[in-house]
Steps between C-alpha positions, in 0.01 A plus 500: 500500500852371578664849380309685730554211833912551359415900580334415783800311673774712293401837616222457801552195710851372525778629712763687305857408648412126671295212462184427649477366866314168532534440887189450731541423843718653784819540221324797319433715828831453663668837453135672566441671856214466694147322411441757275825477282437071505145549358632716288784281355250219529216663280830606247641157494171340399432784278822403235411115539191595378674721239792242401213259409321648301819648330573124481182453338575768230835315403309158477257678270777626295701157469157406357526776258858405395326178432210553286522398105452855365843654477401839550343390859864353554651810426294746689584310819850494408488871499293495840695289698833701340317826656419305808892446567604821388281641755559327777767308492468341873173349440463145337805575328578114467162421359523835249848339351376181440257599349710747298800212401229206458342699191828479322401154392171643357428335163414814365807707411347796585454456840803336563709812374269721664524279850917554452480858384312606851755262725744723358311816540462365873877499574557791337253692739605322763840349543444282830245320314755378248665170729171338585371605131827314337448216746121450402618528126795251526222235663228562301779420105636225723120307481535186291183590316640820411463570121786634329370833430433517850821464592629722273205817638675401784861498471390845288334637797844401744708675223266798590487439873832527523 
């Protein structure tokens, strides 16, 4: 069910080139003319706050996944959330990395390796993501709890990054 909701979003329902716009009220419809063009811009506005919910809602259901005992479940949402930033970069993209750099401390080696792997498959497809993505790395090794092989999945995937 989530690969086909990522398809969904990927390729249907999210903008392309720019994130989605959350305003209700009088902001949305300023550059509209006319009633017509307001209701318009109105009806729009509420139509992605709608849509960045529920878009929200997919993420939460995939930090879930990243969290569930079965490592295979870990991965797959690994690879999901991976897709989900490739995609569309503008959307959630703080929420996408976390969830990205946070796996690095995985227990499992597996998914740890695979979690650095697609951060650096990330920056390679897209280069802008690669500040915010070392950033997000850096503070998620820095964590006192941090096990040592998670720092070193994640000084492995900054080697990569950069």
């Amino acid at each position: 069910a989530l690969d086909s909701l990522k398809d969904l979003f990927a390729s249907v329902l999210l903008p392309p080139r720019r994130a989605l716009r959350t305003r209700v009220g009088g902001r949305a419809a300023e550059g509209a003319a006319g009633a017509a063009g307001q209701a318009r811009a109105l009806v729009l506005a509420h139509f992605e706050t709608q849509l960045a919910a529920r878009y929200g809602r997919l993420l939460g259901a995939l930090e879930a996944a990243a969290r569930d005992p079965v490592a295979h479940v870990r991965q797959r949402a690994l690879k999901l959330a991976f897709e989900l930033l490739v995609a569309r970069p503008a959307h959630e993209r703080p929420r996408l990395l976390a969830l990205l750099a946070n796996k690095l401390g995985d227990q499992e080696p597996r998914v740890a390796s695979q979690a650095s792997w697609l951060l650096a498959q990330a920056a390679r497809r897209h280069a802008q993501l690669r500040g915010p993505m070392a950033t997000e790395v850096q503070a998620t090794v820095l964590r006192p709890n941090m096990p040592a092989a998670g720092v070193y999945h994640g000084v492995n995937a900054l080697n990569q990054i950069m």
